[in-house]
Amino acid sequence: MTIIRQPSLFSIQELYEMEPTHRYEAIISAIDLDEIYHEVAKKSRLGAPEELNYAAMIISIFIRYVERIPTIKDLIKRLNEDIAFKLNCGFLVSDNTPSEASYSRLLTKLCETEILEKVQEKVVLQAIAEGFIIDDTIAIDATHFEARDQAPPKEEKPKIEPKKRGRKSKDERDQWLIEQAKFEANLPIFEKKIEAQLDVPLAKLRAEVPQDPKWGVKKNSEGKNLAWFGYKGHLAVGTSSQYILQSLFSSGSLNDGKAAIPLLKGVDEQISLSSLNYQTMDAGYDYDPIYEQVHQMGNQSVIAYNKKNEGEPIGFDKHFAPTCFREHSYRYDSFDAKYETLKYTSPKECNDCPLANEGICQKVYKVKITSDLRRYTAPARGSKAWKNIFKRRSAVERVNGYLKEFFQLNNVRYRTGKRAKVHFDIVTLIYNASKLAADRINALLNQQQAA
């Protein structure tokens, strides 16, 4: 009897059970350390010479997250007490262990550059080139994590003078509209309505994201409001590969929907993924401009609908499928990509309907998704295909859980938003590097089994 061997499923958890030397080498080899070193190393021959081993310091900062070492102080203690660990980080026996101040200066240099984002992009592109990312669906969601410092005391709001009763005159209203337009035009991009982001370049959007710790509120699984003081991490995750394809760091007060377009533009402009078809999100992203951005990318939106006090349209069900004369819902049949048209066929109940031969109800109903991108999606809302794609959204929640449980996302040790962003960028970079390392080992094991 022939024995069929199942393909290996080497995971991140198994990667972390490897010997430290092999684990560090597998993860660090997925990161372009030379580019980071070139960015932070001294570029002038003038001034005092550098005696620090910057390359080893960078590796040790990354390994701190791999080993879940809580603070830089604990990292230095480990380097002083464990010579094998020190050598695994790339230090020589003769190298002095860097001080906390030296590590702080290194992190400051990282704050002043975008090198971590560039290296993150290279890891994703390398995973695509090696065939590990072939997703057809991306899931987008946000996760919160608290700042190190406690929230400042709440400021008392100034008393607002009561508005004058009665309608404004035409001249007063025109003047008010002019002032309101000027006020909104001068607002930062992330305080404007979401549609203002559609025509803004990606680089400008990312540069203007608010990063200071702020109060944020979100409903938990029980439907209760959960408040925290800190930050948000916004992720676009491949639902089958579970790589972080795009990430965005922001203040905790930023609305989730306002981070969607920067993430989508990043996917569209920075990642060449021909297999991509769908973008799935929860009801917090149910805004017309987000559907428009997905449509501009040539993808389809699978986003939960938020009624927002809207009544159900007459002649349609809750999923916007047309209904017959007796209010039975038409069945979703197919989507014509060439004409961007949904096709519905008559309900099953119409087979025995006495009005079937009266010409009252049509047998086939077609509607273009561009007539209302929010209501009409491909596949159609409520269909089995739509539900199956929407279930894939759990991938981004799973990745959020990994970042908090295994990669210290919750362990922010810095007081400023810029330093906290470096922490977030390192966490997402180490996660993706660990994924790539695990996939490479998995591929090697499969090759050995096939041989």
XYZ file of C-alpha atoms in Angstrom:
451
model
C 0.000 0.000 0.000
C 1.338 3.422 -0.975
C 1.791 5.858 1.900
C 0.718 9.421 1.023
C 2.655 11.922 3.094
C 0.793 15.085 4.012
C 2.533 18.397 3.197
C 4.381 19.958 6.109
C 2.668 22.831 7.902
C 5.579 24.482 9.672
C 4.225 27.453 11.633
C 5.517 30.504 13.469
C 4.988 28.695 16.777
C 7.265 25.872 15.614
C 9.791 28.437 14.416
C 9.962 29.788 17.951
C 10.659 26.278 19.289
C 13.884 26.023 17.256
C 17.336 26.509 18.739
C 18.022 30.241 19.269
C 20.912 30.396 16.783
C 18.850 28.858 13.963
C 15.738 30.851 14.876
C 17.556 34.186 14.897
C 19.336 33.414 11.615
C 16.087 32.383 9.886
C 14.229 35.547 10.950
C 17.025 38.099 10.570
C 18.011 36.736 7.137
C 14.564 37.821 5.876
C 15.375 41.486 6.703
C 17.663 43.771 4.707
C 19.949 44.792 7.570
C 22.455 46.502 5.247
C 19.897 49.105 4.235
C 18.995 49.846 7.857
C 22.671 50.019 8.857
C 23.446 52.401 6.011
C 20.619 54.692 7.154
C 21.702 54.947 10.806
C 25.485 54.696 10.485
C 27.657 57.776 10.643
C 28.146 59.280 7.157
C 30.797 61.900 7.898
C 34.483 61.352 8.517
C 34.526 64.387 10.788
C 33.987 64.194 14.516
C 34.690 61.472 17.040
C 34.905 57.906 15.695
C 32.087 55.489 16.444
C 33.040 52.599 18.655
C 29.608 50.977 18.786
C 28.716 47.905 16.763
C 25.604 49.372 15.123
C 24.905 46.259 13.069
C 24.773 44.119 16.208
C 22.694 46.725 18.017
C 20.077 46.611 15.256
C 19.996 42.804 15.391
C 19.704 42.841 19.195
C 16.739 45.247 19.034
C 14.955 42.864 16.652
C 15.852 39.817 18.769
C 14.458 41.612 21.809
C 11.020 41.275 20.169
C 11.679 37.677 19.120
C 12.641 36.730 22.682
C 9.894 38.938 24.200
C 12.371 40.857 26.341
C 10.232 43.642 27.862
C 12.710 46.555 28.081
C 16.039 47.784 26.737
C 17.369 47.583 30.292
C 16.520 43.869 30.387
C 18.125 43.432 26.953
C 21.395 44.973 28.199
C 21.315 42.753 31.281
C 20.867 39.674 29.081
C 23.776 40.751 26.846
C 26.019 41.160 29.893
C 25.073 37.856 31.510
C 24.684 35.528 28.500
C 27.753 35.400 26.246
C 26.057 32.984 23.802
C 23.138 35.400 23.422
C 25.575 38.276 22.866
C 27.358 36.365 20.102
C 24.032 35.368 18.505
C 23.153 39.065 18.304
C 26.300 39.719 16.273
C 28.507 41.264 18.957
C 32.133 40.256 19.315
C 33.484 39.076 22.639
C 35.634 42.201 22.743
C 32.685 44.551 22.084
C 31.423 46.629 24.981
C 27.720 46.261 25.674
C 25.935 49.431 24.517
C 24.277 51.607 27.143
C 20.605 52.556 27.329
C 21.557 55.997 26.033
C 23.219 54.416 22.979
C 20.115 52.406 22.195
C 18.012 55.528 22.699
C 20.121 57.418 20.156
C 19.750 54.551 17.683
C 15.959 54.594 18.076
C 16.003 58.362 17.568
C 17.780 57.848 14.236
C 15.154 55.297 13.246
C 12.428 57.822 14.168
C 13.893 60.335 11.743
C 13.746 58.004 8.737
C 11.210 55.821 6.937
C 13.663 52.939 6.617
C 11.576 50.442 8.609
C 8.606 50.975 6.263
C 10.875 50.508 3.215
C 12.385 47.300 4.597
C 8.901 46.059 5.479
C 7.840 46.578 1.870
C 10.895 44.647 0.649
C 10.004 41.681 2.878
C 6.475 41.578 1.409
C 7.762 41.868 -2.175
C 10.270 39.088 -1.494
C 7.492 36.843 -0.165
C 5.480 37.575 -3.333
C 8.503 36.792 -5.524
C 9.007 33.461 -3.748
C 5.355 32.534 -4.270
C 4.205 32.673 -0.644
C 1.643 35.461 -1.198
C -0.987 34.582 -3.799
C -4.037 35.963 -1.993
C -7.193 36.956 -3.829
C -8.645 38.675 -0.738
C -7.328 41.316 1.673
C -8.931 41.940 5.069
C -8.635 45.351 6.738
C -9.175 46.121 10.407
C -7.692 48.078 13.320
C -6.461 47.107 16.759
C -5.780 49.350 19.729
C -2.910 49.390 22.210
C -2.339 51.657 25.169
C 0.302 54.331 25.623
C 2.866 54.045 28.372
C 1.815 57.253 30.121
C -1.484 57.739 31.837
C -4.047 59.913 30.155
C -3.810 63.638 30.973
C -6.611 65.147 33.040
C -9.589 66.143 30.973
C -9.824 69.818 30.214
C -13.009 71.631 31.012
C -14.799 72.594 27.848
C -15.596 76.284 27.521
C -19.229 77.166 27.832
C -20.885 77.690 24.488
C -23.194 80.630 24.168
C -26.726 79.556 23.299
C -27.613 79.969 19.664
C -30.043 82.614 18.670
C -33.449 81.210 17.933
C -35.134 81.707 14.629
C -34.042 81.247 11.048
C -31.048 83.103 9.642
C -31.631 85.655 6.961
C -30.410 84.832 3.460
C -27.373 87.115 3.840
C -26.506 85.610 7.251
C -26.801 82.074 5.895
C -24.630 82.857 2.857
C -21.983 84.362 5.118
C -22.141 81.333 7.433
C -21.703 78.956 4.465
C -18.637 80.884 3.277
C -17.076 80.782 6.756
C -17.896 77.080 7.125
C -16.301 76.285 3.746
C -13.127 78.169 4.711
C -12.998 76.383 8.068
C -13.350 72.926 6.494
C -10.804 73.735 3.770
C -8.172 74.555 6.405
C -8.721 71.381 8.426
C -6.000 68.684 8.412
C -6.747 65.953 5.879
C -7.700 63.396 8.550
C -10.207 65.787 10.132
C -12.004 66.294 6.830
C -14.578 63.896 5.447
C -13.217 60.623 4.059
C -13.944 61.558 0.435
C -11.279 64.293 0.678
C -8.622 61.531 0.735
C -9.446 60.183 -2.726
C -7.419 62.805 -4.604
C -4.564 63.104 -2.081
C -1.265 61.298 -2.904
C -0.305 58.351 -0.713
C 2.893 59.972 0.560
C 0.985 63.020 1.813
C -1.684 60.876 3.466
C 0.897 58.840 5.369
C 2.839 61.961 6.366
C -0.228 63.626 7.914
C -1.562 60.716 9.964
C -1.979 61.912 13.600
C 0.350 59.955 15.895
C 0.065 61.473 19.364
C -1.637 59.312 22.020
C -5.342 60.121 22.284
C -8.480 58.723 23.796
C -10.171 56.095 21.653
C -13.523 54.325 22.004
C -14.565 51.033 20.459
C -17.303 48.507 21.109
C -16.156 45.152 22.446
C -17.641 41.728 21.654
C -20.420 42.353 24.200
C -21.504 45.595 22.545
C -20.153 47.793 25.352
C -17.975 50.841 24.728
C -14.314 50.270 25.564
C -12.201 53.405 26.115
C -8.409 53.535 26.152
C -5.647 56.137 25.899
C -3.074 55.370 23.272
C -2.788 54.316 19.672
C -4.235 52.236 16.857
C -2.574 49.895 14.428
C -4.382 49.559 11.094
C -3.592 46.436 9.065
C -4.296 45.122 5.568
C -3.713 41.354 5.744
C -3.711 38.682 3.056
C -6.456 36.320 4.168
C -4.791 33.073 3.052
C -1.098 33.910 3.501
C -1.711 36.061 6.640
C 1.113 38.452 5.751
C 0.700 42.109 6.714
C 0.628 43.716 3.266
C 0.145 47.271 4.547
C 0.163 48.827 8.012
C -0.582 52.260 9.418
C 0.076 53.690 12.894
C -2.211 56.400 14.283
C -3.615 58.088 17.356
C -6.280 56.141 19.199
C -8.910 58.732 18.268
C -8.664 58.205 14.497
C -11.795 56.716 12.982
C -11.098 53.266 11.490
C -12.690 54.264 8.193
C -10.237 57.150 7.728
C -7.310 54.713 7.623
C -8.813 52.506 4.895
C -7.962 54.634 1.839
C -4.249 55.045 2.776
C -4.034 51.257 3.236
C -5.819 50.582 -0.055
C -3.652 53.080 -1.944
C -0.571 51.459 -0.433
C -1.680 48.042 -1.662
C -2.433 49.442 -5.114
C 0.762 51.470 -5.558
C 3.390 49.483 -3.669
C 2.391 45.831 -4.085
C 2.057 44.091 -7.431
C -0.443 41.321 -6.648
C -2.233 40.186 -9.800
C -4.293 37.579 -7.950
C -6.100 40.196 -5.836
C -9.882 40.486 -6.335
C -11.606 41.359 -3.043
C -11.288 43.773 -0.121
C -13.267 42.745 2.962
C -14.004 44.882 6.046
C -16.528 45.180 8.860
C -19.351 47.735 9.136
C -16.992 50.383 10.528
C -15.689 50.872 6.973
C -19.080 51.262 5.289
C -18.438 54.613 3.576
C -19.007 55.508 -0.085
C -15.434 56.797 -0.725
C -13.961 53.458 0.401
C -16.115 51.604 -2.135
C -15.002 54.129 -4.742
C -11.314 53.559 -3.948
C -11.714 49.765 -4.152
C -13.522 50.140 -7.491
C -10.726 52.350 -8.844
C -8.287 49.540 -7.967
C -10.316 47.090 -10.084
C -11.320 45.071 -6.995
C -14.662 44.246 -5.391
C -15.807 45.384 -1.935
C -17.124 42.857 0.583
C -18.020 45.211 3.429
C -20.729 44.731 6.050
C -23.607 47.168 5.556
C -24.379 49.731 8.247
C -27.991 50.892 7.948
C -27.308 54.297 9.539
C -31.016 54.870 10.194
C -31.862 54.122 6.563
C -35.134 52.445 5.727
C -35.331 49.465 3.378
C -36.031 50.545 -0.209
C -39.407 49.614 -1.666
C -39.183 46.687 -4.071
C -35.949 45.326 -2.590
C -35.051 43.133 0.401
C -32.537 43.919 3.170
C -29.670 42.816 0.900
C -30.955 45.042 -1.956
C -31.975 42.081 -4.075
C -35.131 42.894 -6.076
C -38.413 41.364 -4.919
C -41.346 40.097 -6.930
C -44.960 41.254 -6.726
C -45.483 38.981 -3.706
C -42.263 40.276 -2.085
C -40.149 37.147 -2.575
C -36.459 37.913 -3.118
C -34.815 37.268 -6.468
C -31.854 34.886 -6.400
C -28.325 36.067 -7.182
C -27.097 34.241 -10.287
C -23.820 35.726 -11.550
C -21.694 38.816 -12.142
C -20.688 40.018 -15.589
C -17.276 41.653 -15.053
C -17.194 43.164 -18.550
C -20.370 45.192 -18.032
C -20.107 45.275 -14.197
C -23.620 43.885 -13.942
C -25.274 41.648 -11.345
C -27.761 39.116 -12.632
C -30.709 37.927 -10.516
C -33.200 35.213 -11.462
C -36.797 34.812 -10.324
C -37.466 33.333 -6.850
C -38.238 29.628 -6.376
C -41.665 30.565 -5.074
C -42.520 31.973 -8.510
C -42.522 28.470 -10.022
C -45.982 27.794 -8.535
C -47.156 31.399 -8.500
C -50.499 32.001 -10.282
C -49.094 35.339 -11.514
C -46.150 33.690 -13.288
C -47.819 33.756 -16.701
C -49.424 37.159 -16.265
C -46.252 39.098 -17.153
C -46.320 41.008 -13.869
C -42.886 39.855 -12.643
C -39.842 39.649 -14.883
C -37.814 36.416 -14.882
C -34.362 38.031 -14.971
C -33.279 41.249 -13.257
C -29.971 42.976 -13.971
C -28.366 45.915 -12.179
C -25.017 47.677 -12.666
C -22.922 47.893 -9.508
C -21.800 51.391 -10.530
C -25.355 52.635 -9.985
C -24.630 52.370 -6.249
C -21.275 50.828 -5.273
C -22.271 50.674 -1.629
C -25.449 48.651 -2.116
C -24.496 46.534 -5.102
C -21.354 44.484 -4.669
C -19.949 41.518 -6.566
C -20.799 38.908 -5.451
C -24.180 40.276 -4.361
C -24.892 40.993 -0.709
C -26.538 38.124 1.142
C -25.371 35.505 -1.361
C -23.480 32.423 -0.245
C -20.387 33.581 -2.149
C -20.491 36.994 -0.403
C -20.766 35.358 3.019
C -17.875 32.990 2.330
C -15.597 35.867 1.342
C -16.664 37.946 4.352
C -15.732 35.059 6.681
C -12.123 35.438 5.532
C -12.027 38.734 7.447
C -11.176 36.742 10.591
C -7.581 36.512 9.257
C -6.819 40.121 10.215
C -8.247 39.560 13.704
C -6.010 36.502 14.038
C -2.946 38.532 13.053
C -3.898 41.257 15.541
C -3.979 38.566 18.218
C -0.532 37.275 17.194
C 0.970 40.769 17.386
C -0.289 41.271 20.922
C 0.371 37.775 22.249
C 3.729 36.928 20.677
C 5.273 40.174 19.397
C 4.736 42.643 22.274
C 2.453 45.081 20.444
C 0.897 46.007 23.803
C 4.304 46.633 25.375
C 4.885 50.279 24.364
C 7.869 51.568 26.349
C 8.124 55.043 24.816
C 6.419 58.310 25.673
C 6.116 59.958 22.264
C 4.085 58.996 19.235
C 7.212 58.891 17.023
C 8.929 56.377 19.297
C 5.725 54.368 19.597
C 5.523 54.245 15.797
C 9.038 52.748 15.662
C 7.824 50.111 18.125
C 4.813 49.368 15.899
C 6.949 49.233 12.733
C 9.415 46.807 14.342
C 6.568 44.586 15.586
C 4.989 44.300 12.121
C 8.409 43.852 10.466
C 9.423 41.021 12.820
C 6.029 39.356 12.317
C 6.392 39.393 8.514
C 10.019 38.271 8.724
C 8.942 35.374 10.970
C 6.221 34.444 8.463
C 8.723 34.470 5.612
C 11.216 32.404 7.632
C 8.528 29.834 8.491
C 7.349 29.636 4.862
C 10.905 29.108 3.633
C 11.476 26.276 6.105
C 8.085 24.819 5.203
C 8.961 24.890 1.493
C 12.314 23.217 2.183
C 10.646 20.458 4.197
C 8.147 19.843 1.396
C 10.989 19.603 -1.125
C 12.781 17.075 1.066
C 9.590 15.021 1.438
C 9.010 15.070 -2.326
C 12.595 13.905 -2.916
